[in-house]
Coordinates of C-alpha atoms in Angstrom, one line a residue:
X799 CA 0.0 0.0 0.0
X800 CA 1.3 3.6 -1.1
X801 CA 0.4 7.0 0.4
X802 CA -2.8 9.1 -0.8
X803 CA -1.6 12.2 -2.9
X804 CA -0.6 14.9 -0.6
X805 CA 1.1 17.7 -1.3
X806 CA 4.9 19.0 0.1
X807 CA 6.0 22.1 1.4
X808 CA 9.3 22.7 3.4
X809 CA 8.7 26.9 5.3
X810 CA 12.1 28.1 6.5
X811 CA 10.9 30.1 8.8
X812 CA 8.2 29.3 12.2
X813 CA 6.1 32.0 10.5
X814 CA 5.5 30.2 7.5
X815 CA 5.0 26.7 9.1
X816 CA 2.1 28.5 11.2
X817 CA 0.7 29.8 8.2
X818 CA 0.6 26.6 6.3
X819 CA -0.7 24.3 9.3
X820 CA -3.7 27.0 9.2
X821 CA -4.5 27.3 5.5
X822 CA -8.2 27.2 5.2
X823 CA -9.5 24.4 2.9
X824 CA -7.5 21.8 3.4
X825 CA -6.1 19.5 6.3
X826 CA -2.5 20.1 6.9
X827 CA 0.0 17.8 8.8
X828 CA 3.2 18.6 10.6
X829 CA 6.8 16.3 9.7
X830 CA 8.9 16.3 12.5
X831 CA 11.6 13.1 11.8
X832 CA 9.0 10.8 10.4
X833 CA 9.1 8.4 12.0
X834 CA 5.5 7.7 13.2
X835 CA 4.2 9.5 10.6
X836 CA 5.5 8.3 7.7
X837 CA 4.4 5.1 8.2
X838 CA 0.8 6.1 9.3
X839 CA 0.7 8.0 5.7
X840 CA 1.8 4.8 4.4
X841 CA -1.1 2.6 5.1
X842 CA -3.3 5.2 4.7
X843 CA -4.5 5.8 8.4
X844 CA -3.6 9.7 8.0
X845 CA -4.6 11.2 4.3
X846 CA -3.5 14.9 4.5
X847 CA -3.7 17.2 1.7
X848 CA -0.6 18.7 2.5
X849 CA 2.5 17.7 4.8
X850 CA 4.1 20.7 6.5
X851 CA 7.8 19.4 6.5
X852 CA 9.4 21.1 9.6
X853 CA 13.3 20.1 9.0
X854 CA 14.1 23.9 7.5
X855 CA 12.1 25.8 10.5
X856 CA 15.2 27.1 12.9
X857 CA 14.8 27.7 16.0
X858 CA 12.2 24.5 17.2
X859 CA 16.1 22.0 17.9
X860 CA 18.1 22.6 21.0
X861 CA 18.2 22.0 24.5
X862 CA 18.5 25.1 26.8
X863 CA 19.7 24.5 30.8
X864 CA 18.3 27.0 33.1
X865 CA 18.7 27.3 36.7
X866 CA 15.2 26.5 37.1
X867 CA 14.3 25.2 33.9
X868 CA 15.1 22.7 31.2
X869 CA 13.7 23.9 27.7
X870 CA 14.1 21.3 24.7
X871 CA 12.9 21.6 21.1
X872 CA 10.5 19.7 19.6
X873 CA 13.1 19.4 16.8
X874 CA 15.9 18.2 18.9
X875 CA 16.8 14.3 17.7
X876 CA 16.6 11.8 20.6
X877 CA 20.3 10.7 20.0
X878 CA 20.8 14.2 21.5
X879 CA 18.8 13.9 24.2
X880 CA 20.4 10.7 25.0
X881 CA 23.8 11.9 24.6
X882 CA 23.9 15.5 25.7
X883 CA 26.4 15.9 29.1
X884 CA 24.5 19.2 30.7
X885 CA 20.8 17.6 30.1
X886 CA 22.7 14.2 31.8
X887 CA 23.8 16.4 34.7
X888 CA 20.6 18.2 35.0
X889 CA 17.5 15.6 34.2
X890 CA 19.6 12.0 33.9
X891 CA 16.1 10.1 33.5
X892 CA 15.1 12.1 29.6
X893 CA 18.3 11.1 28.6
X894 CA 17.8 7.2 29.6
X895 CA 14.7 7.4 28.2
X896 CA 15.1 8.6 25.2
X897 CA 18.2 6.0 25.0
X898 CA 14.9 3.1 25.2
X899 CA 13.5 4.1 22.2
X900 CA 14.4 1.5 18.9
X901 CA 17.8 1.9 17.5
X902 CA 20.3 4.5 17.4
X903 CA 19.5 5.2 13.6
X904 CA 15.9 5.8 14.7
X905 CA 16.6 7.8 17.6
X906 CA 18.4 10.2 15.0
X907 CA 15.9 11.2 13.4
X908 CA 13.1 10.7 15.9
X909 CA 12.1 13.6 18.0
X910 CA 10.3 14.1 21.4
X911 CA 7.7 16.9 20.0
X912 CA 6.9 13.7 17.4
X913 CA 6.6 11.2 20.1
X914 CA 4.6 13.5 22.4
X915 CA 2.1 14.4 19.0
X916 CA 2.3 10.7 18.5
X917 CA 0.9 9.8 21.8
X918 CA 1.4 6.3 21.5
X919 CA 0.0 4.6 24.5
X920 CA 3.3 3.0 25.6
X921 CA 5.7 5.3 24.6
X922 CA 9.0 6.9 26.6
X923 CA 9.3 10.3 26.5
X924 CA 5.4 10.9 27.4
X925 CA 5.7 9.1 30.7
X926 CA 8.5 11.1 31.5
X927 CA 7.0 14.4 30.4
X928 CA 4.0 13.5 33.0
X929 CA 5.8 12.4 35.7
X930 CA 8.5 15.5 36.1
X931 CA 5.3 17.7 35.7
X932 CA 6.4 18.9 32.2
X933 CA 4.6 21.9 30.2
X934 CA 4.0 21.7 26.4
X935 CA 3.7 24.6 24.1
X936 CA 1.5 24.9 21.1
X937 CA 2.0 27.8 19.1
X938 CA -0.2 29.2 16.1
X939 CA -1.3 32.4 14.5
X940 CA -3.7 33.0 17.1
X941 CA -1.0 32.9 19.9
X942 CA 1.0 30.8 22.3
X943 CA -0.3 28.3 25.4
X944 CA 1.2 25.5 27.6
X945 CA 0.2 22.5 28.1
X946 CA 0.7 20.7 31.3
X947 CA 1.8 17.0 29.9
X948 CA -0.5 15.1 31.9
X949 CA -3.5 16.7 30.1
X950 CA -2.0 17.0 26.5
X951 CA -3.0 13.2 25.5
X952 CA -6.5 12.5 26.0
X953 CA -6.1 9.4 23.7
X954 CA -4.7 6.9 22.2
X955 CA -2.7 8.4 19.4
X956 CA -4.9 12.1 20.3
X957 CA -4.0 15.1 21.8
X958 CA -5.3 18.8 22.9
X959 CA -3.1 20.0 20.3
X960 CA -5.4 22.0 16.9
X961 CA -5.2 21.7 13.4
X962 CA -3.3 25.0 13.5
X963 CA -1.0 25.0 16.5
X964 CA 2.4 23.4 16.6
X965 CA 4.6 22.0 19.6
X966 CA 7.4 24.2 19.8
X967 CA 8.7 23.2 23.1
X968 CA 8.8 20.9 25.9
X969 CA 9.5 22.6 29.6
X970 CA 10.7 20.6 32.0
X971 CA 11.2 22.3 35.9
X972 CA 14.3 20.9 37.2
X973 CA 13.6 21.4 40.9
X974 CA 11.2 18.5 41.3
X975 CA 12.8 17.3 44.5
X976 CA 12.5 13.6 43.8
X977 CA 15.3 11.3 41.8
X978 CA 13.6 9.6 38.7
X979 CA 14.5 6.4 37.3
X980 CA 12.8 4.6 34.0
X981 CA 12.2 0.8 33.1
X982 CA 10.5 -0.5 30.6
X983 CA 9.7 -4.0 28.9
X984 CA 10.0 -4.3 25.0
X985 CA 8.9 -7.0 22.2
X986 CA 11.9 -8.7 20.8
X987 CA 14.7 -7.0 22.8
X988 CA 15.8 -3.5 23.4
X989 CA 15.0 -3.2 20.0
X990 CA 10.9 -4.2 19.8
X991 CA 8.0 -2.1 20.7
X992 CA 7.6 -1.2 24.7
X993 CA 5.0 -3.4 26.3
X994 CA 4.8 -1.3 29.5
X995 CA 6.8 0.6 31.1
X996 CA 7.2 2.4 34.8
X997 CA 9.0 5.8 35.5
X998 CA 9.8 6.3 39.5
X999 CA 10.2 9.5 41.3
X1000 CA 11.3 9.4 44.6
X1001 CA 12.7 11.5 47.6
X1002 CA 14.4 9.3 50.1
X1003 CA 15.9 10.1 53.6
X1004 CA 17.2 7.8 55.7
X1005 CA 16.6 5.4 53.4
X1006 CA 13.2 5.8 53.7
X1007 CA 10.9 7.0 50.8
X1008 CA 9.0 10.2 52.0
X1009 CA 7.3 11.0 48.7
X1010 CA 6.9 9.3 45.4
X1011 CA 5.6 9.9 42.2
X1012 CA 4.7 6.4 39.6
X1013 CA 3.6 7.1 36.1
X1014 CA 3.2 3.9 33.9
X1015 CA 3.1 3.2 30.0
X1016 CA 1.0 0.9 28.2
X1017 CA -1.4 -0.2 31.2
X1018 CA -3.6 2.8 29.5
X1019 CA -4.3 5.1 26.6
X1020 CA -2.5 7.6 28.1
X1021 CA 0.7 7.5 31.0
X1022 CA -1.2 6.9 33.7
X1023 CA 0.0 8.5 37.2
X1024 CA -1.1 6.0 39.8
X1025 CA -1.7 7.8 42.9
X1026 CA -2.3 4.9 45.4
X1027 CA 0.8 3.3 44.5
X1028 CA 2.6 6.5 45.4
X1029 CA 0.6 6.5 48.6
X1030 CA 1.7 2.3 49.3
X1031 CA 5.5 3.7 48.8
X1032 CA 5.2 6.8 50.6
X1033 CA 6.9 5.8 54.4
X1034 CA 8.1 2.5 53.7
X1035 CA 12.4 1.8 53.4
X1036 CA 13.5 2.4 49.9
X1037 CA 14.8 -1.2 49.8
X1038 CA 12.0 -2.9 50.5
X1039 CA 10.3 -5.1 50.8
X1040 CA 7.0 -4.6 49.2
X1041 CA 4.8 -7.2 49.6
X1042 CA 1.6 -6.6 47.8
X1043 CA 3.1 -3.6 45.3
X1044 CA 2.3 -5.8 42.0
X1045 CA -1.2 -7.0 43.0
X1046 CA -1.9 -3.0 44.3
X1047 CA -0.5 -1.6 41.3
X1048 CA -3.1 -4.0 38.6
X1049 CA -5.7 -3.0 40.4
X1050 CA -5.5 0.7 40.5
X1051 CA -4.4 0.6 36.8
X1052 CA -7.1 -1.5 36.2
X1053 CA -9.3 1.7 36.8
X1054 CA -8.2 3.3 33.4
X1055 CA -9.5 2.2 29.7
X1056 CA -6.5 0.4 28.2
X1057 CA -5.9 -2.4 25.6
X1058 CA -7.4 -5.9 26.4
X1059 CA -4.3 -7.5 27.7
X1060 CA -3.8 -4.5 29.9
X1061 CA -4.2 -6.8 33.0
X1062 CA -0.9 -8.5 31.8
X1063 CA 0.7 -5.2 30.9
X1064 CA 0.2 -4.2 34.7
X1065 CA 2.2 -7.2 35.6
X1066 CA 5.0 -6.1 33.4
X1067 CA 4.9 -2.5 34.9
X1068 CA 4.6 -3.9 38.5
X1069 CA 7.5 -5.8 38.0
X1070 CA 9.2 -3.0 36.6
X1071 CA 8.5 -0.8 39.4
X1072 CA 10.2 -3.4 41.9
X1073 CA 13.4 -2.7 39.8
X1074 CA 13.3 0.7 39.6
X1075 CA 12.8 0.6 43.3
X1076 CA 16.0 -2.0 43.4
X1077 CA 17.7 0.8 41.3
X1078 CA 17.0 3.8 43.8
X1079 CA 17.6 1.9 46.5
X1080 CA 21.4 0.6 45.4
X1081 CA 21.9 4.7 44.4
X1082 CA 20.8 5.7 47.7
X1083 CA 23.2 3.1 49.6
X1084 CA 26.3 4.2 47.4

């Protein structure tokens, strides 16, 4: 099967992009690195009249370090997410996520404003996003907003974002007060699709957790923040044990619409969620 005819156009400048995305008369789609979308135009599940081809836009790559604030492009490449020294320093956990996703020839190309448009329910960097309290921003002729992450999917594969806006930006505060660590379980290897996945934020003292933060992948249509299992954690010695975490954890997900064998993707993230807690607990005893 071969794409529907759309047409091509390649703006140089954000102006441009913002103008074609809102074009009356026709349904336009943005190209970030392609690669989600190109294989949704493939099989015909997206039929745009027009693909707004993004690569020639400056401004929308980089990764800024603020005191307070980390700022990153929606065109910046995951292989530079994964790889940059400051961001490593500053957020360690975007980094290691981004490092999950496919291969290194993917994550070249591949972009976190793509995979946060995407919103695919098991995917990396939207877990992340949600559980260090992110802010998107859209941007369009009619003006600028943010988006706090946890409320940008509302879907499978669908967002809050319009027709006309564009993700510019995703804003990450860096004084979250909690140490975040992701694990996730993919088909075929490191290099399959995720299954589930578990991203653990935690402030520890005395080797005890005093407050935690657990937002899982794949158990839903969107991350999914699970509040009681935050509340289980919240008290008890990061080391464990745990008795009951897995079971407690399926059953609040359980709460959310998800994919039929989301019972069995709960497992995978409860078991995840053990190691990430085996993880925090061997950094906190170093």
């Amino acid at each position: 099967m071969t794409a529907v005819a759309f047409a091509h156009t390649a703006p140089d400048t954000l102006d441009g992009a913002l103008r074609a995305l809102a074009a009356p008369g026709r349904t336009a789609t943005p190209l970030a690195g392609g690669q989600s979308l190109v294989p949704l135009l493939m099989s015909r599940q997206v039929r745009p009249d027009v693909v707004v081809d993004l690569t020639g836009v400056p401004g929308l790559a980089g990764i800024t370090v603020g005191p307070d604030r980390v700022r990153i492009g929606a065109m910046t490449t995951l292989r530079t997410l994964e790889q940059h020294a400051e961001l490593a320093a500053a957020l360690p956990v975007l980094g290691r996520a981004a490092a999950a996703v496919a291969h290194p020839h993917i994550r070249r190309r591949a972009t976190p404003g793509g995979s946060l448009c995407h919103a695919a329910p098991a995917a990396e960097l939207p877990a992340v996003a949600v559980a260090l309290g992110a802010e998107v921003v859209l941007r369009s002729l009619r003006g600028t907003r943010a988006v706090p992450a946890d409320r940008f999917a509302t879907g499978a594969h669908t967002t809050v974002r319009a027709p006309d806006e564009l993700l510019t930006e995703i804003v990450f505060p860096r004084a979250t007060g909690l140490t975040h660590t992701f694990h996730e379980l993919c088909t075929h290897g490191e290099s399959g699709y995720p299954v589930a996945g578990v991203c653990l934020g935690l402030r520890t003292d005395e080797g005890r957790i005093r407050a935690a933060r657990v937002v899982v992948t794949g158990c839903g249509e969107v991350p999914v923040r699970l509040p009681g299992a935050e509340a289980r954690l919240t008290g008890r010695p990061v080391a464990g044990p745990h008795p009951g975490l897995i079971a407690a954890l399926v059953a609040e997900a359980a709460g959310h619409p998800g994919p039929a064998d989301g019972g069995y993707r709960a497992e995978v993230a409860g078991v995840l969620l053990l190691r990430a807690l085996a993880d925090q607990g061997e950094g906190a005893a170093r």
